[in-house]
Short mmCIF file of N, CA and C in Angstrom, two decimals:
data_model
loop_
_atom_site.label_atom_id
_atom_site.label_comp_id
_atom_site.label_asym_id
_atom_site.label_seq_id
_atom_site.Cartn_x
_atom_site.Cartn_y
_atom_site.Cartn_z
N LYS A 1219 -15.13 -16.93 -13.63
CA LYS A 1219 -16.49 -16.53 -13.09
C LYS A 1219 -17.63 -16.85 -14.45
N ASN A 1220 -19.06 -16.86 -14.02
CA ASN A 1220 -19.98 -17.01 -14.83
C ASN A 1220 -20.79 -16.34 -14.87
N LEU A 1221 -22.25 -16.46 -15.73
CA LEU A 1221 -22.98 -15.83 -16.13
C LEU A 1221 -23.96 -15.34 -14.62
N HIS A 1222 -23.87 -16.03 -13.52
CA HIS A 1222 -24.51 -15.94 -12.31
C HIS A 1222 -23.91 -14.76 -11.49
N ASN A 1223 -22.44 -14.87 -11.76
CA ASN A 1223 -21.65 -13.99 -10.96
C ASN A 1223 -21.73 -12.67 -11.61
N LEU A 1224 -22.00 -12.46 -12.96
CA LEU A 1224 -22.17 -11.02 -13.95
C LEU A 1224 -23.83 -10.75 -13.34
N TRP A 1225 -24.59 -11.64 -13.15
CA TRP A 1225 -26.05 -11.28 -13.03
C TRP A 1225 -25.75 -10.54 -11.32
N LEU A 1226 -25.06 -11.08 -10.51
CA LEU A 1226 -24.94 -10.89 -8.90
C LEU A 1226 -24.13 -9.28 -9.03
N GLU A 1227 -23.18 -9.26 -9.77
CA GLU A 1227 -22.60 -7.90 -9.80
C GLU A 1227 -23.27 -6.80 -10.61
N LEU A 1228 -24.04 -7.14 -11.58
CA LEU A 1228 -24.98 -6.13 -11.92
C LEU A 1228 -26.08 -5.83 -10.99
N SER A 1229 -26.65 -6.78 -10.37
CA SER A 1229 -27.91 -6.54 -9.25
C SER A 1229 -27.50 -5.71 -7.75
N GLU A 1230 -25.75 -5.90 -7.77
CA GLU A 1230 -25.13 -5.11 -6.68
C GLU A 1230 -24.77 -3.70 -6.93
N GLY A 1231 -24.95 -3.41 -8.37
CA GLY A 1231 -24.27 -2.30 -8.64
C GLY A 1231 -22.96 -2.08 -8.91
N GLU A 1232 -22.17 -3.31 -8.70
CA GLU A 1232 -20.59 -3.36 -8.82
C GLU A 1232 -20.13 -3.25 -10.35
N THR A 1233 -20.98 -3.49 -11.40
CA THR A 1233 -20.91 -3.41 -12.70
C THR A 1233 -22.06 -2.99 -13.56
N SER A 1234 -21.86 -2.32 -14.74
CA SER A 1234 -22.85 -1.87 -15.34
C SER A 1234 -22.51 -2.38 -16.86
N LEU A 1235 -23.57 -2.22 -17.70
CA LEU A 1235 -23.32 -2.86 -18.85
C LEU A 1235 -23.75 -1.48 -19.85
N VAL A 1236 -22.79 -1.03 -20.95
CA VAL A 1236 -23.44 -0.03 -21.84
C VAL A 1236 -23.84 -0.75 -22.99
N ASP A 1237 -25.05 -0.35 -23.36
CA ASP A 1237 -25.84 -0.85 -24.36
C ASP A 1237 -25.23 -0.71 -25.59
N SER A 1238 -24.18 -1.20 -26.09
CA SER A 1238 -23.58 -1.33 -27.52
C SER A 1238 -23.16 -3.08 -27.85
N SER A 1239 -22.58 -2.90 -29.40
CA SER A 1239 -22.47 -4.14 -29.43
C SER A 1239 -21.04 -4.16 -29.81
N PRO A 1240 -20.23 -5.27 -29.31
CA PRO A 1240 -20.81 -5.81 -28.10
C PRO A 1240 -20.83 -5.04 -26.73
N PRO A 1241 -21.90 -5.50 -25.60
CA PRO A 1241 -21.91 -4.74 -24.59
C PRO A 1241 -20.45 -4.53 -24.06
N LEU A 1242 -20.56 -3.17 -23.39
CA LEU A 1242 -19.24 -3.01 -22.48
C LEU A 1242 -19.28 -2.74 -21.18
N ARG A 1243 -18.77 -3.74 -20.19
CA ARG A 1243 -18.80 -3.95 -18.95
C ARG A 1243 -17.94 -2.66 -18.44
N THR A 1244 -18.52 -1.87 -17.22
CA THR A 1244 -17.85 -0.81 -16.40
C THR A 1244 -17.57 -1.23 -15.26
N VAL A 1245 -16.66 -1.14 -14.76
CA VAL A 1245 -16.16 -1.55 -13.37
C VAL A 1245 -15.45 -0.14 -12.51
N ASN A 1246 -15.99 0.21 -11.25
CA ASN A 1246 -14.93 0.97 -10.48
C ASN A 1246 -14.32 0.18 -9.54
N VAL A 1247 -12.96 -0.02 -9.55
CA VAL A 1247 -12.06 -0.63 -8.73
C VAL A 1247 -11.11 0.19 -7.76
N VAL A 1248 -11.11 -0.38 -6.55
CA VAL A 1248 -10.11 0.44 -5.61
C VAL A 1248 -9.05 -0.64 -5.57
N THR A 1249 -7.81 -0.06 -5.63
CA THR A 1249 -6.68 -0.94 -5.38
C THR A 1249 -5.75 -0.35 -4.38
N VAL A 1250 -5.43 -1.03 -3.53
CA VAL A 1250 -4.63 -0.84 -2.38
C VAL A 1250 -3.33 -1.37 -2.16
N ARG A 1251 -2.35 -0.28 -2.17
CA ARG A 1251 -0.99 -1.02 -2.01
C ARG A 1251 -0.81 -0.80 -0.79
N ILE A 1252 -0.53 -2.20 0.08
CA ILE A 1252 -0.41 -1.85 1.51
C ILE A 1252 1.14 -2.09 1.59
N LEU A 1253 1.47 -1.06 2.45
CA LEU A 1253 2.98 -1.13 2.95
C LEU A 1253 3.49 -1.70 4.26
N GLY A 1254 4.45 -2.22 4.00
CA GLY A 1254 5.11 -3.05 5.02
C GLY A 1254 6.51 -2.60 5.38
N LYS A 1255 7.26 -3.33 6.30
CA LYS A 1255 8.53 -2.67 6.73
C LYS A 1255 9.47 -3.17 5.51
N GLY A 1256 10.77 -2.43 5.58
CA GLY A 1256 11.64 -2.52 4.65
C GLY A 1256 11.13 -2.44 3.30
N ASN A 1257 10.54 -1.71 2.69
CA ASN A 1257 10.20 -1.61 1.40
C ASN A 1257 9.24 -2.46 0.64
N LEU A 1258 8.40 -3.36 1.60
CA LEU A 1258 7.59 -4.56 1.14
C LEU A 1258 6.46 -4.05 1.05
N VAL A 1259 5.71 -4.66 0.02
CA VAL A 1259 4.30 -4.47 -0.22
C VAL A 1259 3.43 -5.72 -0.18
N LEU A 1260 2.55 -5.75 0.14
CA LEU A 1260 1.54 -6.96 0.32
C LEU A 1260 0.75 -7.17 -0.99
N VAL A 1261 1.10 -8.53 -1.64
CA VAL A 1261 0.09 -8.54 -2.52
C VAL A 1261 -0.58 -10.11 -2.61
N GLU A 1262 -1.73 -10.15 -3.02
CA GLU A 1262 -2.27 -11.29 -2.93
C GLU A 1262 -1.85 -12.25 -4.05
N SER A 1263 -1.18 -13.55 -3.76
CA SER A 1263 -0.63 -14.08 -4.45
C SER A 1263 -1.36 -15.10 -5.38
N ARG A 1264 -2.49 -15.64 -4.74
CA ARG A 1264 -3.54 -16.36 -5.51
C ARG A 1264 -4.90 -16.46 -4.51
N GLN A 1265 -5.85 -17.15 -5.13
CA GLN A 1265 -7.27 -17.17 -4.38
C GLN A 1265 -7.79 -18.89 -4.56
N GLU A 1266 -8.12 -19.29 -3.64
CA GLU A 1266 -8.95 -20.40 -3.53
C GLU A 1266 -10.22 -20.27 -3.94
N LEU A 1267 -11.05 -20.75 -4.96
CA LEU A 1267 -12.57 -20.50 -5.20
C LEU A 1267 -13.38 -21.43 -4.59
N SER A 1268 -14.84 -21.31 -4.52
CA SER A 1268 -15.73 -22.29 -4.46
C SER A 1268 -15.73 -23.25 -4.95
N ASP A 1269 -15.34 -23.53 -6.09
CA ASP A 1269 -15.33 -24.56 -6.98
C ASP A 1269 -14.11 -25.61 -6.64
N GLY A 1270 -13.19 -25.17 -5.78
CA GLY A 1270 -12.01 -25.87 -5.31
C GLY A 1270 -10.58 -25.40 -6.24
N SER A 1271 -11.10 -24.58 -7.33
CA SER A 1271 -9.79 -24.13 -8.27
C SER A 1271 -9.11 -23.27 -7.83
N PHE A 1272 -8.02 -22.92 -8.06
CA PHE A 1272 -7.00 -21.80 -7.60
C PHE A 1272 -6.88 -20.49 -8.89
N ARG A 1273 -6.92 -19.37 -8.46
CA ARG A 1273 -6.46 -18.34 -9.58
C ARG A 1273 -5.32 -17.69 -9.21
N ASP A 1274 -4.45 -17.69 -10.02
CA ASP A 1274 -3.00 -16.83 -9.71
C ASP A 1274 -3.56 -15.45 -9.84
N ARG A 1275 -3.14 -14.48 -8.77
CA ARG A 1275 -3.17 -12.97 -8.74
C ARG A 1275 -1.82 -11.99 -8.68
N PHE A 1276 -1.34 -12.52 -7.85
CA PHE A 1276 0.33 -11.63 -7.80
C PHE A 1276 -0.23 -10.00 -7.90
N ARG A 1277 -0.88 -9.51 -7.06
CA ARG A 1277 -1.47 -8.14 -7.33
C ARG A 1277 -1.97 -7.47 -6.05
N PRO A 1278 -1.73 -6.10 -5.70
CA PRO A 1278 -2.16 -5.73 -4.83
C PRO A 1278 -3.90 -5.94 -4.36
N LEU A 1279 -4.30 -5.51 -3.17
CA LEU A 1279 -5.50 -5.96 -2.57
C LEU A 1279 -6.37 -4.82 -3.55
N SER A 1280 -7.48 -5.48 -4.13
CA SER A 1280 -8.15 -4.79 -5.01
C SER A 1280 -9.77 -5.31 -4.74
N GLU A 1281 -10.81 -4.41 -4.85
CA GLU A 1281 -12.01 -4.69 -4.74
C GLU A 1281 -13.12 -3.88 -5.64
N LYS A 1282 -14.14 -4.27 -6.14
CA LYS A 1282 -14.84 -3.45 -7.01
C LYS A 1282 -15.84 -2.63 -6.08
N MET A 1283 -15.85 -1.45 -6.48
CA MET A 1283 -16.49 -0.34 -5.79
C MET A 1283 -18.06 -0.49 -5.76
N LYS A 1284 -18.78 -0.13 -4.71
CA LYS A 1284 -20.22 -0.25 -4.76
C LYS A 1284 -20.74 1.15 -5.32
N PRO A 1285 -21.79 1.39 -5.81
CA PRO A 1285 -22.58 2.54 -6.18
C PRO A 1285 -22.57 3.78 -5.05
N HIS A 1286 -21.99 4.83 -5.17
CA HIS A 1286 -21.77 5.99 -4.57
C HIS A 1286 -20.97 6.17 -3.04
N GLU A 1287 -20.02 4.89 -3.41
CA GLU A 1287 -18.90 4.62 -2.47
C GLU A 1287 -17.89 5.31 -2.55
N THR A 1288 -17.27 6.16 -1.62
CA THR A 1288 -15.81 6.91 -1.73
C THR A 1288 -14.95 5.99 -1.75
N THR A 1289 -13.85 6.66 -2.47
CA THR A 1289 -12.52 5.65 -2.37
C THR A 1289 -12.17 5.12 -0.97
N GLU A 1290 -12.27 6.10 -0.17
CA GLU A 1290 -11.78 5.90 1.53
C GLU A 1290 -12.80 4.83 2.10
N GLU A 1291 -14.02 4.73 1.67
CA GLU A 1291 -15.00 3.63 2.15
C GLU A 1291 -14.84 2.45 1.37
N ALA A 1292 -14.24 2.15 0.35
CA ALA A 1292 -14.04 1.13 -0.51
C ALA A 1292 -12.92 0.52 0.23
N VAL A 1293 -11.61 1.38 0.44
CA VAL A 1293 -10.91 0.81 0.92
C VAL A 1293 -11.18 0.46 2.39
N ALA A 1294 -11.63 0.97 3.08
CA ALA A 1294 -12.14 0.53 4.40
C ALA A 1294 -12.74 -0.76 4.26
N ARG A 1295 -13.90 -0.98 3.49
CA ARG A 1295 -14.48 -2.37 3.21
C ARG A 1295 -13.76 -3.53 2.77
N ALA A 1296 -12.62 -3.06 1.76
CA ALA A 1296 -11.74 -4.06 0.94
C ALA A 1296 -10.87 -4.74 2.05
N VAL A 1297 -10.26 -3.77 2.89
CA VAL A 1297 -9.40 -4.38 3.98
C VAL A 1297 -10.12 -5.32 5.09
N LYS A 1298 -11.38 -5.02 5.20
CA LYS A 1298 -12.25 -5.72 6.32
C LYS A 1298 -12.97 -7.04 5.80
N GLU A 1299 -13.00 -6.90 4.39
CA GLU A 1299 -13.55 -8.07 3.82
C GLU A 1299 -12.44 -9.33 3.57
N GLU A 1300 -11.22 -8.81 3.12
CA GLU A 1300 -10.23 -9.51 2.51
C GLU A 1300 -9.21 -9.88 3.35
N LEU A 1301 -9.12 -8.98 4.34
CA LEU A 1301 -7.85 -9.35 5.19
C LEU A 1301 -8.30 -9.21 6.98
N GLY A 1302 -9.92 -9.26 6.94
CA GLY A 1302 -10.43 -9.59 8.18
C GLY A 1302 -10.66 -8.57 9.17
N SER A 1303 -11.39 -8.47 9.78
CA SER A 1303 -11.78 -7.60 10.90
C SER A 1303 -11.61 -6.26 10.54
N SER A 1304 -11.99 -5.42 11.54
CA SER A 1304 -11.80 -3.86 10.85
C SER A 1304 -10.42 -3.25 11.58
N ARG A 1305 -9.70 -3.37 10.87
CA ARG A 1305 -8.13 -2.77 10.97
C ARG A 1305 -7.97 -1.41 10.83
N VAL A 1306 -6.73 -0.76 11.48
CA VAL A 1306 -6.92 0.87 11.27
C VAL A 1306 -6.38 0.86 10.19
N VAL A 1307 -6.82 1.70 9.06
CA VAL A 1307 -5.99 1.68 7.89
C VAL A 1307 -5.78 3.21 7.71
N ARG A 1308 -4.62 3.76 7.47
CA ARG A 1308 -4.18 5.07 7.09
C ARG A 1308 -3.50 5.37 5.35
N ILE A 1309 -4.61 6.03 4.69
CA ILE A 1309 -4.09 6.16 3.67
C ILE A 1309 -2.98 7.24 3.40
N VAL A 1310 -1.87 6.96 2.56
CA VAL A 1310 -0.72 7.73 2.43
C VAL A 1310 -1.23 9.13 1.59
N PRO A 1311 -1.24 10.28 2.59
CA PRO A 1311 -1.84 11.41 1.67
C PRO A 1311 -0.95 11.87 0.51
N GLY A 1312 -1.62 12.16 -0.56
CA GLY A 1312 -1.31 12.38 -1.65
C GLY A 1312 -1.00 11.02 -2.69
N SER A 1313 -1.33 9.99 -2.32
CA SER A 1313 -0.96 8.83 -3.11
C SER A 1313 -2.32 8.28 -3.83
N TYR A 1314 -3.22 8.99 -3.96
CA TYR A 1314 -4.60 8.89 -4.66
C TYR A 1314 -4.13 8.90 -6.45
N ARG A 1315 -4.47 7.86 -7.15
CA ARG A 1315 -4.33 8.13 -8.54
C ARG A 1315 -5.59 7.40 -9.15
N LYS A 1316 -5.94 8.11 -10.38
CA LYS A 1316 -7.19 7.58 -11.14
C LYS A 1316 -6.74 7.19 -12.27
N LYS A 1317 -7.13 5.91 -13.08
CA LYS A 1317 -6.59 5.70 -14.47
C LYS A 1317 -7.81 5.02 -15.08
N LEU A 1318 -7.93 5.05 -16.28
CA LEU A 1318 -8.94 4.55 -16.97
C LEU A 1318 -8.25 3.11 -18.10
N GLU A 1319 -8.52 2.00 -17.86
CA GLU A 1319 -8.44 1.05 -18.90
C GLU A 1319 -9.32 0.59 -19.71
N GLU A 1320 -9.05 0.20 -20.98
CA GLU A 1320 -10.31 -0.65 -21.78
C GLU A 1320 -9.55 -1.78 -22.11
N ARG A 1321 -10.09 -3.11 -21.91
CA ARG A 1321 -9.32 -4.03 -22.29
C ARG A 1321 -10.65 -5.43 -22.03
N ASN A 1322 -10.10 -6.65 -22.55
CA ASN A 1322 -10.88 -7.78 -22.51
C ASN A 1322 -11.05 -8.03 -21.01
N SER A 1323 -12.36 -8.42 -20.54
CA SER A 1323 -12.16 -8.66 -19.39
C SER A 1323 -11.46 -10.04 -18.91
N ALA A 1324 -10.72 -10.21 -17.90
CA ALA A 1324 -10.26 -11.58 -17.61
C ALA A 1324 -11.15 -12.41 -16.93
N SER A 1325 -12.19 -11.81 -16.24
CA SER A 1325 -13.42 -12.54 -15.47
C SER A 1325 -14.18 -12.96 -16.80
N TYR A 1326 -14.85 -12.37 -17.54
CA TYR A 1326 -15.75 -12.56 -18.50
C TYR A 1326 -15.30 -12.82 -19.84
N PRO A 1327 -14.46 -13.72 -20.18
CA PRO A 1327 -13.87 -13.80 -21.83
C PRO A 1327 -14.77 -13.19 -22.77
N GLY A 1328 -14.13 -12.35 -23.79
CA GLY A 1328 -15.11 -12.17 -24.69
C GLY A 1328 -15.90 -10.93 -24.55
N LEU A 1329 -15.89 -10.43 -23.50
CA LEU A 1329 -16.87 -9.30 -23.05
C LEU A 1329 -15.88 -7.99 -22.63
N PRO A 1330 -15.65 -7.06 -23.58
CA PRO A 1330 -14.95 -5.84 -23.41
C PRO A 1330 -15.10 -5.26 -21.89
N ALA A 1331 -14.34 -4.67 -21.57
CA ALA A 1331 -14.17 -4.01 -20.03
C ALA A 1331 -13.76 -2.81 -20.18
N ARG A 1332 -14.22 -1.75 -19.17
CA ARG A 1332 -13.46 -0.46 -18.76
C ARG A 1332 -13.42 -0.61 -17.78
N TYR A 1333 -12.14 -0.14 -17.10
CA TYR A 1333 -11.91 -0.31 -15.46
C TYR A 1333 -11.70 1.04 -15.46
N VAL A 1334 -12.19 1.46 -14.30
CA VAL A 1334 -11.85 2.85 -13.86
C VAL A 1334 -11.18 2.78 -12.24
N LEU A 1335 -9.95 2.69 -12.48
CA LEU A 1335 -8.92 2.17 -11.16
C LEU A 1335 -8.51 3.51 -10.35
N HIS A 1336 -8.96 3.04 -9.19
CA HIS A 1336 -8.60 4.28 -7.95
C HIS A 1336 -7.78 3.44 -7.34
N SER A 1337 -6.62 4.11 -7.13
CA SER A 1337 -5.37 3.51 -6.38
C SER A 1337 -4.97 4.12 -5.18
N VAL A 1338 -4.60 3.41 -4.16
CA VAL A 1338 -3.81 4.47 -3.22
C VAL A 1338 -2.85 3.64 -2.42
N ASP A 1339 -1.85 4.31 -1.77
CA ASP A 1339 -0.82 3.72 -1.10
C ASP A 1339 -1.69 3.53 0.76
N ALA A 1340 -1.33 2.68 1.29
CA ALA A 1340 -1.76 2.72 2.99
C ALA A 1340 -1.11 1.77 3.75
N TRP A 1341 -1.16 2.29 5.07
CA TRP A 1341 -0.72 1.30 6.09
C TRP A 1341 -1.91 0.64 6.86
N VAL A 1342 -1.79 -0.33 6.93
CA VAL A 1342 -2.73 -1.39 7.78
C VAL A 1342 -2.05 -1.98 9.00
N GLU A 1343 -2.45 -1.56 10.14
CA GLU A 1343 -2.23 -2.08 11.48
C GLU A 1343 -2.55 -3.34 11.91
N GLY A 1344 -1.51 -4.17 12.39
CA GLY A 1344 -1.97 -5.30 13.04
C GLY A 1344 -1.73 -6.78 11.93
N LEU A 1345 -1.12 -6.35 10.71
CA LEU A 1345 -0.98 -7.64 9.77
C LEU A 1345 0.08 -8.44 10.25
N PRO A 1346 0.18 -9.72 9.89
CA PRO A 1346 1.22 -10.66 10.34
C PRO A 1346 2.55 -9.96 9.28
N GLU A 1347 4.00 -10.48 9.79
CA GLU A 1347 4.76 -9.84 9.37
C GLU A 1347 5.44 -10.78 8.11
N GLU A 1348 4.78 -12.20 8.47
CA GLU A 1348 5.46 -13.19 7.30
C GLU A 1348 3.88 -13.32 6.30
N ASP A 1349 4.09 -14.31 5.40
CA ASP A 1349 3.10 -14.48 4.54
C ASP A 1349 1.80 -14.93 5.28
N PHE A 1350 0.50 -15.11 4.74
CA PHE A 1350 -0.58 -15.17 5.59
C PHE A 1350 -1.89 -15.69 4.65
N VAL A 1351 -2.70 -16.40 5.21
CA VAL A 1351 -4.06 -16.80 4.33
C VAL A 1351 -5.19 -16.03 5.11
N THR A 1352 -6.28 -15.59 4.28
CA THR A 1352 -7.27 -15.25 5.05
C THR A 1352 -8.56 -15.86 4.44
N GLU A 1353 -9.64 -16.09 5.22
CA GLU A 1353 -10.97 -16.54 4.53
C GLU A 1353 -11.83 -15.75 4.42
N GLU A 1354 -12.43 -15.30 3.37
CA GLU A 1354 -13.43 -14.78 3.13
C GLU A 1354 -15.03 -15.36 3.01
N LYS A 1355 -15.87 -14.18 4.05
CA LYS A 1355 -17.36 -14.66 4.08
C LYS A 1355 -18.01 -14.77 2.85
N GLU A 1356 -19.08 -15.03 2.77
CA GLU A 1356 -20.09 -15.23 1.36
C GLU A 1356 -19.66 -13.86 1.08
N GLU A 1357 -19.50 -13.97 -0.27
CA GLU A 1357 -18.99 -12.62 -1.04
C GLU A 1357 -20.49 -11.69 -1.50
N TYR A 1358 -21.62 -12.50 -1.92
CA TYR A 1358 -22.65 -11.95 -1.91
C TYR A 1358 -23.77 -12.59 -1.15
N GLU A 1359 -23.95 -12.14 0.15
CA GLU A 1359 -24.87 -12.67 1.22
C GLU A 1359 -26.25 -12.88 0.97
N ASP A 1360 -26.72 -12.00 0.49
CA ASP A 1360 -28.75 -12.34 0.13
C ASP A 1360 -28.69 -11.16 -0.81
N VAL A 1361 -28.66 -11.63 -1.97
CA VAL A 1361 -28.83 -10.81 -3.02
C VAL A 1361 -30.12 -11.17 -3.87
N ASP A 1362 -31.46 -10.72 -3.55
CA ASP A 1362 -32.56 -10.85 -4.12
C ASP A 1362 -32.98 -12.01 -4.01
N GLY A 1363 -32.93 -12.49 -2.80
CA GLY A 1363 -33.43 -13.80 -2.36
C GLY A 1363 -32.44 -15.12 -2.75
N THR A 1364 -31.24 -14.62 -2.98
CA THR A 1364 -30.25 -15.40 -3.31
C THR A 1364 -30.34 -16.37 -5.08
N ARG A 1365 -31.08 -15.85 -5.67
CA ARG A 1365 -30.93 -16.16 -7.12
C ARG A 1365 -30.17 -16.43 -7.85
N GLY A 1366 -29.48 -17.52 -8.13
CA GLY A 1366 -28.23 -17.62 -8.95
C GLY A 1366 -27.07 -17.85 -7.98
N LEU A 1367 -27.20 -17.49 -6.85
CA LEU A 1367 -25.97 -17.26 -5.51
C LEU A 1367 -25.38 -18.51 -5.49
N GLU A 1368 -26.10 -19.85 -5.54
CA GLU A 1368 -25.49 -21.17 -5.39
C GLU A 1368 -24.56 -21.55 -6.52
N LYS A 1369 -25.02 -20.80 -7.71
CA LYS A 1369 -24.26 -21.07 -8.84
C LYS A 1369 -23.22 -20.20 -9.21
N ALA A 1370 -23.05 -19.07 -8.25
CA ALA A 1370 -22.01 -18.36 -8.74
C ALA A 1370 -20.72 -18.65 -7.86
N VAL A 1371 -19.39 -18.60 -8.61
CA VAL A 1371 -18.30 -18.81 -8.06
C VAL A 1371 -17.80 -17.65 -7.10
N SER A 1372 -17.12 -17.96 -6.03
CA SER A 1372 -16.90 -17.25 -4.92
C SER A 1372 -15.42 -17.11 -4.52
N VAL A 1373 -14.78 -16.31 -3.86
CA VAL A 1373 -13.54 -16.87 -3.30
C VAL A 1373 -13.79 -17.17 -1.99
N ARG A 1374 -13.11 -17.98 -1.48
CA ARG A 1374 -12.98 -18.81 -0.18
C ARG A 1374 -11.93 -18.12 0.72
N LYS A 1375 -10.48 -18.29 -0.06
CA LYS A 1375 -9.39 -18.10 0.67
C LYS A 1375 -8.59 -16.98 -0.27
N HIS A 1376 -7.63 -16.06 0.44
CA HIS A 1376 -6.69 -15.13 -0.38
C HIS A 1376 -5.58 -15.81 0.65
N TYR A 1377 -4.74 -15.53 -0.49
CA TYR A 1377 -3.17 -16.14 -0.31
C TYR A 1377 -2.21 -14.95 -0.27
N TRP A 1378 -1.80 -14.44 0.79
CA TRP A 1378 -0.97 -12.81 1.11
C TRP A 1378 0.34 -13.07 1.21
N GLU A 1379 1.07 -12.40 0.45
CA GLU A 1379 2.76 -12.25 0.34
C GLU A 1379 3.18 -11.00 0.66
N TRP A 1380 4.35 -10.87 1.16
CA TRP A 1380 4.87 -9.62 1.29
C TRP A 1380 6.12 -9.91 0.33
N VAL A 1381 6.00 -8.77 -0.70
CA VAL A 1381 7.12 -8.75 -1.60
C VAL A 1381 7.87 -7.41 -1.72
N CYS A 1382 9.16 -7.12 -2.59
CA CYS A 1382 9.93 -6.13 -2.39
C CYS A 1382 9.08 -5.16 -3.17
N SER A 1383 9.20 -3.89 -2.92
CA SER A 1383 8.31 -2.88 -3.75
C SER A 1383 9.47 -2.47 -4.88
N ASP A 1384 10.63 -2.50 -4.57
CA ASP A 1384 11.60 -1.94 -5.77
C ASP A 1384 12.92 -2.81 -5.43
N SER A 1385 13.97 -2.74 -5.76
CA SER A 1385 15.30 -3.52 -5.63
C SER A 1385 16.05 -3.04 -4.36
N LEU A 1386 15.63 -1.94 -3.82
CA LEU A 1386 16.08 -1.74 -2.62
C LEU A 1386 15.60 -2.16 -1.31
N CYS A 1387 14.98 -3.51 -1.49
CA CYS A 1387 14.49 -4.09 -0.15
C CYS A 1387 15.68 -4.41 1.06
N SER A 1388 15.30 -4.15 2.38
CA SER A 1388 16.20 -4.43 3.37
C SER A 1388 16.20 -5.55 3.80
#
């Protein structure tokens, strides 16, 4: 990601910066561990970016939360944006976990980050049983007259795989 991406995240309220030296980026992230048949979970293996490059991920569905968005709202939006269409999503009762992590930002090297991670397990109806690819619509459709939008790097395709959640896959 580049400085244009950071500007867009700040203007959308997805990221805030603490006035310190160096600045601290704070992000609320929802992570959805989507459960499948036979102890399988869905992971995003990689992403194809707008500049033609690929980014390895191998992690569950995750999305930056918007200001004042509940975990449930963020889960529904993440499923819609990254897996396509409005699918029926059922969050596993009692699966919510909140964790705080501080580390250097992978997206913005050199910028320390505080991640507030909101994670849930969920079932999502209508997903393919085999690996699949989804295309994402424009990440930031009209932010402040699209200043910087054309220079920001965005995700074009998501590559999804079903993997064993533990050693007991059937």
